[in-house]
XYZ file of C-alpha atoms in Angstrom:
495
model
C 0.000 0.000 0.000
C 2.162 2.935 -1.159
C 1.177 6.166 -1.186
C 4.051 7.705 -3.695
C 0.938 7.141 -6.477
C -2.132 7.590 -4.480
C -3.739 11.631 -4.687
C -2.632 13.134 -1.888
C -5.226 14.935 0.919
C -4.879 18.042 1.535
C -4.015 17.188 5.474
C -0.702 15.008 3.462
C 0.529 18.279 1.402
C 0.540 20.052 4.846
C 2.588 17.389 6.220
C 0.044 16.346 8.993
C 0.091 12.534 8.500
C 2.243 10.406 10.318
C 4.946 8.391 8.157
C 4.445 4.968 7.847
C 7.293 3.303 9.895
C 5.319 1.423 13.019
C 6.048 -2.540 12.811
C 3.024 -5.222 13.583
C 4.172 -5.549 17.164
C 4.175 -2.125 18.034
C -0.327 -2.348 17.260
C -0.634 -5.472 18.831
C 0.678 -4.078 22.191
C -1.351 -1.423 21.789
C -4.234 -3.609 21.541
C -2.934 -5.730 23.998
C -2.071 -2.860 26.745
C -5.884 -1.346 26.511
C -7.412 -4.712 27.037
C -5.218 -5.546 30.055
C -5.023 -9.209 30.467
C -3.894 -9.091 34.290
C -5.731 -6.235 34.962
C -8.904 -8.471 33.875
C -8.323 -11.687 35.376
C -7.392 -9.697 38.746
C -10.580 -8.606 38.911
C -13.183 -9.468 36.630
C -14.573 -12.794 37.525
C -15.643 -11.721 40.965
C -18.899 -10.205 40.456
C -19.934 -13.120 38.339
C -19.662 -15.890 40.890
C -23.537 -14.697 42.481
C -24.691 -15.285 38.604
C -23.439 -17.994 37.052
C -21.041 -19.433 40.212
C -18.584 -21.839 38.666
C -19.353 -21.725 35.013
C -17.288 -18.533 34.403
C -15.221 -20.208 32.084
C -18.237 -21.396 30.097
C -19.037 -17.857 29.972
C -16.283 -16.969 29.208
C -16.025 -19.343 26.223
C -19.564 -17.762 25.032
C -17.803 -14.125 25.531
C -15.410 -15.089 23.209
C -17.265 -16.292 20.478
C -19.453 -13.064 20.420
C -16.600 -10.681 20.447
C -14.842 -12.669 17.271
C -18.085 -11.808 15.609
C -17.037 -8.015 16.316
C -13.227 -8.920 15.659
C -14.586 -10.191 11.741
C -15.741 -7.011 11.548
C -12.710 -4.547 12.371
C -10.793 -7.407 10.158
C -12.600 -7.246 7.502
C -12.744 -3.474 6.972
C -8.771 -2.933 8.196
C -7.893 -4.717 4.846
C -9.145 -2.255 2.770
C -9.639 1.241 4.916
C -7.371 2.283 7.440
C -7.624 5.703 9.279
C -6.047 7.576 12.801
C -9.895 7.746 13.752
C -10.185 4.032 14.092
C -14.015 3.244 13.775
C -14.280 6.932 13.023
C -12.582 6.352 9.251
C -14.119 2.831 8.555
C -17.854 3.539 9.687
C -17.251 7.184 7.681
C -15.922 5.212 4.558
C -18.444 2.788 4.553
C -21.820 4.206 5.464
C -21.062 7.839 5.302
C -19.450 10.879 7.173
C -22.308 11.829 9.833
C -22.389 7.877 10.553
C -18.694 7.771 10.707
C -18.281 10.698 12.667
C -20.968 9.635 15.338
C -19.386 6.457 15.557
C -15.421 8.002 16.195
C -17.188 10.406 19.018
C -18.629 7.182 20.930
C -15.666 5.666 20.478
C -13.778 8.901 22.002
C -15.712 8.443 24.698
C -15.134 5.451 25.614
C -11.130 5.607 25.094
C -11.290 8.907 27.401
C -13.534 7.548 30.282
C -11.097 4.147 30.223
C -8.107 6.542 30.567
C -9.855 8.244 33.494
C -10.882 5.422 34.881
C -7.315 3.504 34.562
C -5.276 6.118 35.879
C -7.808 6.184 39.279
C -7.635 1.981 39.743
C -3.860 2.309 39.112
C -4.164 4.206 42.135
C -6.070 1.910 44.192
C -4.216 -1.059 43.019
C -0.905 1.128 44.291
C -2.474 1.119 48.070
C -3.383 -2.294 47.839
C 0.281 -3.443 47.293
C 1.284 -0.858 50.198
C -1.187 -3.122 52.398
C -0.171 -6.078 51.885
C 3.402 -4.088 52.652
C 1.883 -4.235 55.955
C 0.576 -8.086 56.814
C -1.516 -8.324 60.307
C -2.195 -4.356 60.327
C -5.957 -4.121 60.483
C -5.570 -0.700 59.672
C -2.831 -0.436 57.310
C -1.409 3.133 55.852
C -2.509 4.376 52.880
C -1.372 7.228 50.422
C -3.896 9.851 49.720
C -5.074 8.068 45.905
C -5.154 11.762 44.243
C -1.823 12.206 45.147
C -1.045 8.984 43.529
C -2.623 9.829 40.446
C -0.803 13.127 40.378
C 2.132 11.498 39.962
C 0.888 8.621 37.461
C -0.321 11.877 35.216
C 3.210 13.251 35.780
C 4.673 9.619 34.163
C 2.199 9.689 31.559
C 2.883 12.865 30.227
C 6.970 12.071 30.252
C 6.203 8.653 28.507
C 3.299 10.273 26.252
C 6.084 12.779 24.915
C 8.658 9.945 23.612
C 8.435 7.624 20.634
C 5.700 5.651 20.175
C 7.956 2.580 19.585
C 9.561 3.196 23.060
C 5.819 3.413 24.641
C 4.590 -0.074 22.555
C 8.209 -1.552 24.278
C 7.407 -0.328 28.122
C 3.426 -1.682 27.467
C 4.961 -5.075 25.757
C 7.206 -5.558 28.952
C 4.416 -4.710 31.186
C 1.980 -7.048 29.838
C 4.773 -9.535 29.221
C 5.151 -9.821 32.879
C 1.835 -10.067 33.729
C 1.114 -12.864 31.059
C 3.835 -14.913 31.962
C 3.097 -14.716 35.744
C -0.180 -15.393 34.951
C 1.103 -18.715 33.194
C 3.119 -19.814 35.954
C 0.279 -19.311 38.759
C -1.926 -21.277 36.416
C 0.955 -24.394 35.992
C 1.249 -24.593 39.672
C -2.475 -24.723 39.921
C -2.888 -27.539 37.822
C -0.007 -29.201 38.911
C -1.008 -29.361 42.339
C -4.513 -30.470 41.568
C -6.358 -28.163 41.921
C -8.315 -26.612 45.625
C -8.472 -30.458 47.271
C -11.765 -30.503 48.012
C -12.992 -30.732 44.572
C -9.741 -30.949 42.249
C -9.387 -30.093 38.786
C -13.382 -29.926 38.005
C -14.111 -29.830 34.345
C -17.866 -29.286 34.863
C -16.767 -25.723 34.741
C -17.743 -26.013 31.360
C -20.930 -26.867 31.692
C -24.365 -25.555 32.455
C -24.663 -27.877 35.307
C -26.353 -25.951 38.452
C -26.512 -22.660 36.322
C -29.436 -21.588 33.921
C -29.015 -20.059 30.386
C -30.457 -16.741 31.449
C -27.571 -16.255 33.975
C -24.845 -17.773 31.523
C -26.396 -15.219 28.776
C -26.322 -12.525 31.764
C -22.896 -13.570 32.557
C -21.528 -13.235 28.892
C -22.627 -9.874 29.057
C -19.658 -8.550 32.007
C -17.062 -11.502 30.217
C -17.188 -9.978 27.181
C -16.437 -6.520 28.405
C -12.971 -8.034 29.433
C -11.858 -7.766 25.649
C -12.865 -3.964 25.278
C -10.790 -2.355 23.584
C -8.993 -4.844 21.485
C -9.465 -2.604 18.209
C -7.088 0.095 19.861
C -4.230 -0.524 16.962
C -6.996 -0.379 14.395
C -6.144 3.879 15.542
C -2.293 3.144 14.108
C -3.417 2.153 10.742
C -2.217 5.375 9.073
C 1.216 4.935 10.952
C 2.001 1.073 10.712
C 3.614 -0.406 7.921
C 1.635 -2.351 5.326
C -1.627 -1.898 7.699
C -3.808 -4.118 5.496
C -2.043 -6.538 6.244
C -0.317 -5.881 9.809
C -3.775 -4.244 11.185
C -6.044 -7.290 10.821
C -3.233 -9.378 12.058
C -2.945 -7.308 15.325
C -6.737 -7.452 15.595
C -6.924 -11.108 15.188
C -3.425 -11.726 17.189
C -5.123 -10.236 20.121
C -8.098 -11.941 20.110
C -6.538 -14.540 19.694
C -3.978 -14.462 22.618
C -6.186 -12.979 25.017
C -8.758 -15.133 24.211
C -7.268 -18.378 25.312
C -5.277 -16.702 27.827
C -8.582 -15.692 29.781
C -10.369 -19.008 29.209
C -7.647 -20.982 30.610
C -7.127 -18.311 33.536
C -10.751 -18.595 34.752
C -10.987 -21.811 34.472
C -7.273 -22.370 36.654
C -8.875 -19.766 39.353
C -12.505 -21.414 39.754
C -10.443 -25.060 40.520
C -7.916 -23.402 42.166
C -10.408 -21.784 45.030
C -12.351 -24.735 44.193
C -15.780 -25.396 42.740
C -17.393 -26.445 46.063
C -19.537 -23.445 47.880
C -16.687 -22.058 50.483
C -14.193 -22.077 47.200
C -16.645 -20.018 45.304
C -17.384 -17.729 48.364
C -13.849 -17.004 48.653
C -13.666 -16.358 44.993
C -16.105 -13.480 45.087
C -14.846 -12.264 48.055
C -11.054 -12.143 47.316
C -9.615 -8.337 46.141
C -7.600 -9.832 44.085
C -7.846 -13.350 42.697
C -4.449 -13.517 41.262
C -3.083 -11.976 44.601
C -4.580 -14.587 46.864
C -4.178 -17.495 44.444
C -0.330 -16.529 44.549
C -0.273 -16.458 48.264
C -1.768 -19.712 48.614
C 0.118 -21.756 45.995
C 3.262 -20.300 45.776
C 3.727 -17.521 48.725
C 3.604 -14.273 49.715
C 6.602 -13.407 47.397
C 4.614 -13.932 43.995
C 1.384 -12.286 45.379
C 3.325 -9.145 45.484
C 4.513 -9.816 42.148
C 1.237 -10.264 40.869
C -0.638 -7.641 42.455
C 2.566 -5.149 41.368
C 1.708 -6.700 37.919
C -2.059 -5.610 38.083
C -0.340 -2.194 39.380
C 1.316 -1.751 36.135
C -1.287 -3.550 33.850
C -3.424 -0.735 34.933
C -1.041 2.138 34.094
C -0.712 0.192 31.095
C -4.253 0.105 29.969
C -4.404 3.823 30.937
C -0.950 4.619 28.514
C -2.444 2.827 25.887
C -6.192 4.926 26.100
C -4.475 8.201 26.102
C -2.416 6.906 23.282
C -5.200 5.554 21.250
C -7.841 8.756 22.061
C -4.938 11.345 21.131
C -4.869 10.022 17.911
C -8.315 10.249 17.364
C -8.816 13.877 18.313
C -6.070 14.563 16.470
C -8.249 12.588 13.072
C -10.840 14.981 14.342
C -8.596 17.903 14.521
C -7.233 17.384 10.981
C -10.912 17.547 9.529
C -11.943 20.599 10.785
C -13.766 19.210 13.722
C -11.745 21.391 16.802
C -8.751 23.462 17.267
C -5.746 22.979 14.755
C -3.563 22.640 17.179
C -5.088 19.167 17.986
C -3.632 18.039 13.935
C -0.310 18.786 14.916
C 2.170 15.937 14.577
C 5.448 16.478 16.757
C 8.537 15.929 14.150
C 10.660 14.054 17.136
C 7.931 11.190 18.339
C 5.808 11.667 14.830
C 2.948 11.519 16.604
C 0.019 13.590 17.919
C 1.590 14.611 21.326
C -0.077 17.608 22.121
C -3.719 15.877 21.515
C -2.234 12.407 23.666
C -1.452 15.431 26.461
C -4.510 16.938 26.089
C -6.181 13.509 26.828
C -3.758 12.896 29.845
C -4.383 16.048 31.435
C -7.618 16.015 31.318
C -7.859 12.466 33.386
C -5.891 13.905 35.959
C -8.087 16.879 35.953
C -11.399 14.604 35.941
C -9.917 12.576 38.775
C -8.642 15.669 40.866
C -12.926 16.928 40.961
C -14.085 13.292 41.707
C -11.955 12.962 44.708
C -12.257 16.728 45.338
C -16.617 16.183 45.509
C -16.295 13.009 46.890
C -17.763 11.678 44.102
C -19.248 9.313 42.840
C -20.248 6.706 44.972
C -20.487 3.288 43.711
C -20.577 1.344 46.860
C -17.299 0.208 47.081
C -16.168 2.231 50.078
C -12.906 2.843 47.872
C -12.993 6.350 46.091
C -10.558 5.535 43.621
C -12.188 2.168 42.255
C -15.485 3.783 42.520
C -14.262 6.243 40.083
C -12.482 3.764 38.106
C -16.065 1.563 37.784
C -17.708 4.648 37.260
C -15.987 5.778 33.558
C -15.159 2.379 32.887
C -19.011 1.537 32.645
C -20.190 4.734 30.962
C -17.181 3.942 28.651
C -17.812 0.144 27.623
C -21.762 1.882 26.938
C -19.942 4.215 24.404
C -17.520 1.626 23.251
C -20.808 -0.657 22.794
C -22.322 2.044 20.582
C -19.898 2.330 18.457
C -19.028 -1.492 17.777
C -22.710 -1.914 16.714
C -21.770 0.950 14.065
C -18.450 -1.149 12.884
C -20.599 -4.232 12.499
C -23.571 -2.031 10.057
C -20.722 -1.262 8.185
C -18.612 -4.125 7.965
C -22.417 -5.646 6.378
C -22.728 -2.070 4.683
C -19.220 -2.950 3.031
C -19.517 -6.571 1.955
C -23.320 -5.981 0.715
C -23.266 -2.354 -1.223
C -22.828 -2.437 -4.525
C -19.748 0.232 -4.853
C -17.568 -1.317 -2.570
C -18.237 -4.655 -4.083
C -17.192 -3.433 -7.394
C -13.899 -1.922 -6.262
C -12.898 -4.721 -3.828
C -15.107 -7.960 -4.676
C -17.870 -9.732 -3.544
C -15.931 -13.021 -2.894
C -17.607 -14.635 0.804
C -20.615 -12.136 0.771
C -23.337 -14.698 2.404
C -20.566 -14.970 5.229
C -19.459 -11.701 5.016
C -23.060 -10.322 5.708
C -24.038 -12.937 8.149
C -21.295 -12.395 10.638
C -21.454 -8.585 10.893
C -25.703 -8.721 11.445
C -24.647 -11.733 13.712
C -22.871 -9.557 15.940
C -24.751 -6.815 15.889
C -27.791 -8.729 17.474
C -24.893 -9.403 20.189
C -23.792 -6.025 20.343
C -27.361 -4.891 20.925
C -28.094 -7.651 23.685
C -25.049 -6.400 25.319
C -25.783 -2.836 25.356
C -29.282 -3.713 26.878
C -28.386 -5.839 29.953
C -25.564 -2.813 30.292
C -28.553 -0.126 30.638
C -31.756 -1.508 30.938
C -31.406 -1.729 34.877
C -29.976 2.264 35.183
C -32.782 4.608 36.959
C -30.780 7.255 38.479
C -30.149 10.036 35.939
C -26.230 10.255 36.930
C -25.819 6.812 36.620
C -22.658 5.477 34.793
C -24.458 3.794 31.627
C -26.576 7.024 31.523
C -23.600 9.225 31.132
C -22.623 6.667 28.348
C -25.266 7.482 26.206
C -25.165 11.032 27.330
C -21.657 11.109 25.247
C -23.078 9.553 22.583
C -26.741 11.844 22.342
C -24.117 14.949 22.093
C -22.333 13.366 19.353
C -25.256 11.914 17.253
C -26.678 15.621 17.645
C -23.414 17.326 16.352
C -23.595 15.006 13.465
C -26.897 15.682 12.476
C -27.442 19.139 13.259
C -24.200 20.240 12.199
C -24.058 20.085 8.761
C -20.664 21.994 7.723
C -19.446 19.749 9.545
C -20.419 16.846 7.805
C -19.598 18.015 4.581
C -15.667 18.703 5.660
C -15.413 15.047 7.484
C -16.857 13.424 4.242
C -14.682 15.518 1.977
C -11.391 15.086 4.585
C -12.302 11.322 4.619
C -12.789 10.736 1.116
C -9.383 12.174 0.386
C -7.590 10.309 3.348
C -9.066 6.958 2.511
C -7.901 7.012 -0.800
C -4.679 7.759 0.107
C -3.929 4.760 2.114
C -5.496 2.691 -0.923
């Protein structure tokens, strides 16, 4: 895909777009970093035990499956369109610009509330490893979480500023870690045989003791675990040969992750065991990873893993600011805020100043939260109350905008122009998967809202984001007519 002989956009004679130099690995740890493998098995099997008790990894099996469906359809549309706005470029250059611009706003949203969110757990996670600093204190010391976060903002805007390959390095090792730690927990586990009172129990799998309503509920919080996957499919315009490195990130991550989790749950259900005090103490436990380290190997690799989940969070939170500078600076370029926000810095090439703005303003967000003393999600924690809090409103938005993606990818194999220009060749598939997962999509974002009453509550403020953006892109029509021109012109120049 060279662009010597493609037209040039006007954005490209200004020298806005980033140069093509990125290699594959560099997306797949974005991808990798946003979805946070230790950050997910740490704590995301927890509130499912009341709902489907010890059939997570069933569910998690079933989570899988459905977000494929929604990996097909990133896939299938990275081959051919690839764009800094991510979802914001491939809805736009399927569908249309007001479509395509919608869907880059929810998707904003989301990256921006997960980068809030992040860099508040990274601060709870941080007092968590300072109490277990301090076994058989009932009341252990704790550091005041905004000042934490203060100086996680502080390290995000030093690492923000640097190469991009230097960031996809630090996020590689710190995943790395985590992954392999992970591994090694889940060796001993099996090796040992399991909790003894029930042993390696593969009825895990099954739907024994747990109805399909609960497993369907239950699929609804696994397959949030994978949000956030599509992050590289933001790179596209700065990767080398992104058809072809771009769908193999996507699918690479999916991939990995996907087993990775699978196994995980399955290694912490026997490992607590599948009896009722083993479950109990599975729901209970802060951190499953943590106290499944303690108890199989010692107190020595619980502090490794909960460090791990310390920097798995940071992670996640360098990897949102990353992935949501470079789509307000795809919005910047079209017309669509200050110019300031299309500015690529000559020594990273990258949109720093937009990847600041998006830093500073999660340190900002977080300073008012714990300044109000708000919100209050019952965890008696501030910081992971405000973590839950923007990382629900954001999975809404990120929900929002995959059902967009999969309309499209359908939009793409099915419409007559694009079939011309690229083929038709596996259209009965290629329209069957995207609808598939869209009737997922649209199950998901129901169980995620149907329940919310309270005005301020965090899937409400999800589809607050996204009523302010389908507004803009209706009611503003000038801008609409500069995204679809700006798009056209940037699409086919990555052709």
């Amino acid at each position: 895909m060279s662009t010597n002989t493609s037209p040039a956009s006007p954005s490209e004679e200004a020298g806005q777009l980033p140069h093509r130099r990125l290699p594959f690995w560099v997306a797949l740890a974005m991808s990798v970093a946003l979805v946070g493998p230790t950050l997910a098995m740490s704590g995301n099997g927890q509130g499912l035990i009341a709902t489907v008790g010890k059939a997570i990894p069933l569910v998690f099996v079933i989570g899988l499956v459905g977000v494929s469906l929604v990996g097909y359809s990133f896939v299938r549309l990275t081959r051919h369109l690839n764009h800094a706005g991510s979802a914001y470029g491939l809805v736009g250059g399927t569908i249309g610009p007001r479509a395509g611009f919608f869907s880059g706003f929810a998707m904003l949203g989301a990256y921006a509330g997960f980068a809030i969110g992040t860099l508040a757990l990274t601060a709870a996670f941080v007092n968590a490893f300072v109490a277990k600093l301090q076994p058989g204190d009932d009341t252990p010391y704790q550091l005041p979480w905004l000042a934490v976060v203060a100086v996680g903002a502080v390290i995000s805007f030093l690492l923000s500023g640097r190469d991009v390959r230097l960031l996809g390095k630090i996020l590689l090792a710190i995943e790395g870690v985590g992954i392999v730690s992970m591994i090694v927990l889940v060796v001993v586990i099996f090796a040992r045989g399991g909790a003894p009172s029930t042993g390696i129990d593969f009825s895990a799998f099954t739907f024994e003791g747990v109805s399909s309503s609960a497993v369907i509920s239950g699929v609804v919080a696994a397959f949030l675990s994978w949000a956030g996957f599509e992050a590289c499919a933001s790179m596209g315009e700065e990767t080398d040969d992104p058809g072809r490195n771009i769908p193999r990130a996507l699918a690479g991550t999916l991939i990995l992750t996907g087993v990775l989790f699978v196994v995980v749950m399955f290694a912490q259900v026997v490992g607590f065991g599948t009896d009722a005090a083993g479950l109990e103490a599975f729901g209970s436990s802060g951190n499953t990873l943590g106290d499944l380290g303690n108890t199989y190997i010692g107190q020595w690799f619980s502090l490794l893993i909960i460090f791990t989940a310390i920097v798995s969070a940071f992670g996640c939170h360098l990897a949102c600011s990353a992935t949501s500078g470079r789509m307000l600076y795809a919005f910047g370029r079209d017309g669509f805020g200050p110019k300031a926000l299309a500015q690529i810095h000559e020594g990273t090439g990258g949109p720093r100043f937009a990847t600041w703005l998006v830093v500073g303003a999660a340190l900002v967000v977080d300073l008012l939260c714990g300044a109000f003393r708000w919100p209050d999600m019952g965890t008696g924690n501030p910081a992971i109350d405000t973590y839950f809090l923007f990382a629900v409103a954001g999975s809404v938005c990120l929900m929002v905008c995959y059902l967009l993606v999969e309309l499209a990818a359908a939009w793409f194999v099915g419409a007559p122009k694009f079939v011309r220009v690229h083929g038709g060749g596996g259209k009965v598939l290629g329209l069957a998967l995207p609808l598939l997962g869209a009737v997922v999509i649209a199950v998901v974002l129901w169980f995620n809202v149907k329940d919310a009453t309270d005005w301020a509550a965090a899937p409400m403020l999800g589809l607050y984001w996204c009523v302010v953006g389908l507004v803009i892109a209706i009611a503003a029509s000038g801008i609409a007519k500069r995204v679809g021109e700006s798009l056209s012109a940037e699409l086919a120049a990555t052709e």
